[in-house]
Amino acid sequence: MYRVLCLAGLAAVSLLLASCVERKISAADQLEAGFAQLRSTARSVVTDPARLDTYLEHSHSLESVLRSFERDATGFVQQLRSAFTDYDTEQDRLRNLTAEFRDRQRRAQHRFVELHLAMARTVTPEEWQSLSKQEQAILAALFDSTTEALR
Amino acid sequence: MNHLNRQHGQVLMIIFASLFLGGGIATGVFSSGKSIKSLQKTARSMTLEESRRDAVLAILDRWQEIAEPPQQSLKSHTRALLDLIGNQGSTQAQFDELLLRHRAALLEAENELLPLRDELRSTLDQQEWARLFR
């Protein structure tokens, strides 16, 4: 029964994300849909209520880190594109812009990894098998979309 | 409106990947909003003396050569990152090492690309530059 739940959860998140990519739904919407499915699976497979609460709390924080970074990065992309294509922009201005972004990026990365590891510590190896695959599927879909968008 | 939504969606996707995978000068789309292929196409259609057009195309070719390796390593680093995420025993140090390595590759490329932008700028006047990036 446990295995069936895991496979069903993974299949659901994969189909959901594939349909998001197919319909060119924004990364933010993909993220929301993916995390909702991840939490739904967690409710099915994590049997201990205290551990489930902790896992759900961390997953909300993780989603929030990504959303917050998106707001930061949106501003950065606009600034960088505008500065880069402006004939009068000097090299130092571009260096400063990217250095500033990298600082924010480093902080977001650190927090992301911290929360991911906390989620990993909260669940048993058996529960992890199913949940980590869904987390991988959420990120893989986002990265695939991006690689395509950069071509 | 749909076109704007698609553009917004595409930007968001780029932004999200940039959380782990760098982003900055080394990814053409990210910095100018246009791919190198698209810039090359525009440059070929611009009214320029042959020598200047050749110079612009040579700069864009070099840009692609420099930006290509970090974009290729993006794929292997993505796989490595997803492997780390899938392994319950992964440590903060393993993540840090991978992210640091990728960031260093992007920074190295950026240090080579920024002078190229200056070179491109010195080859074109303000109007030609605007037409290239329009």
Short mmCIF file of N, CA and C in Angstrom, two decimals, chain A residues 27 139-151, chain B residues 10-18 21 74:
data_model
loop_
_atom_site.label_atom_id
_atom_site.label_comp_id
_atom_site.label_asym_id
_atom_site.label_seq_id
_atom_site.Cartn_x
_atom_site.Cartn_y
_atom_site.Cartn_z
N ALA A 27 6.92 29.51 -13.87
CA ALA A 27 7.66 28.73 -12.88
C ALA A 27 7.03 28.86 -11.50
N LEU A 139 12.16 20.36 -9.04
CA LEU A 139 13.32 21.16 -9.47
C LEU A 139 13.76 20.82 -10.89
N ALA A 140 13.73 19.52 -11.21
CA ALA A 140 14.15 19.11 -12.56
C ALA A 140 13.26 19.77 -13.62
N ALA A 141 11.96 19.83 -13.35
CA ALA A 141 11.05 20.45 -14.32
C ALA A 141 11.37 21.93 -14.48
N LEU A 142 11.68 22.60 -13.37
CA LEU A 142 12.03 24.03 -13.43
C LEU A 142 13.32 24.23 -14.21
N PHE A 143 14.32 23.37 -13.94
CA PHE A 143 15.61 23.52 -14.61
C PHE A 143 15.48 23.20 -16.10
N ASP A 144 14.68 22.17 -16.43
CA ASP A 144 14.50 21.82 -17.84
C ASP A 144 13.87 22.99 -18.60
N SER A 145 12.85 23.59 -17.99
CA SER A 145 12.18 24.72 -18.63
C SER A 145 13.19 25.82 -18.88
N THR A 146 14.05 26.04 -17.90
CA THR A 146 15.01 27.13 -17.99
C THR A 146 16.03 26.87 -19.07
N THR A 147 16.54 25.64 -19.11
CA THR A 147 17.55 25.31 -20.12
C THR A 147 16.95 25.57 -21.50
N GLU A 148 15.69 25.20 -21.66
CA GLU A 148 15.00 25.42 -22.94
C GLU A 148 14.89 26.92 -23.22
N ALA A 149 14.53 27.68 -22.18
CA ALA A 149 14.32 29.11 -22.36
C ALA A 149 15.62 29.84 -22.71
N LEU A 150 16.76 29.30 -22.28
CA LEU A 150 18.04 29.97 -22.51
C LEU A 150 18.59 29.73 -23.92
N ARG A 151 18.01 28.78 -24.66
CA ARG A 151 18.55 28.47 -25.99
C ARG A 151 18.32 29.59 -26.97
N GLN B 10 8.59 32.98 -19.13
CA GLN B 10 9.94 32.60 -19.50
C GLN B 10 10.97 33.25 -18.57
N VAL B 11 10.74 34.52 -18.26
CA VAL B 11 11.66 35.21 -17.35
C VAL B 11 11.64 34.54 -15.98
N LEU B 12 10.46 34.19 -15.51
CA LEU B 12 10.38 33.54 -14.20
C LEU B 12 11.15 32.23 -14.18
N MET B 13 11.06 31.48 -15.29
CA MET B 13 11.78 30.21 -15.34
C MET B 13 13.28 30.44 -15.27
N ILE B 14 13.74 31.45 -15.98
CA ILE B 14 15.17 31.78 -15.96
C ILE B 14 15.57 32.16 -14.54
N ILE B 15 14.72 32.95 -13.91
CA ILE B 15 15.01 33.40 -12.56
C ILE B 15 15.13 32.24 -11.59
N PHE B 16 14.21 31.30 -11.69
CA PHE B 16 14.23 30.20 -10.74
C PHE B 16 15.47 29.34 -10.89
N ALA B 17 15.86 29.07 -12.10
CA ALA B 17 17.06 28.25 -12.28
C ALA B 17 18.27 28.99 -11.78
N SER B 18 18.23 30.30 -11.89
CA SER B 18 19.39 31.08 -11.48
C SER B 18 19.64 30.97 -9.98
N LEU B 21 21.88 27.96 -10.35
CA LEU B 21 22.74 27.76 -11.52
C LEU B 21 23.37 29.03 -12.03
N LEU B 74 26.34 23.69 -16.81
CA LEU B 74 25.06 23.84 -16.14
C LEU B 74 24.31 22.51 -16.13
#
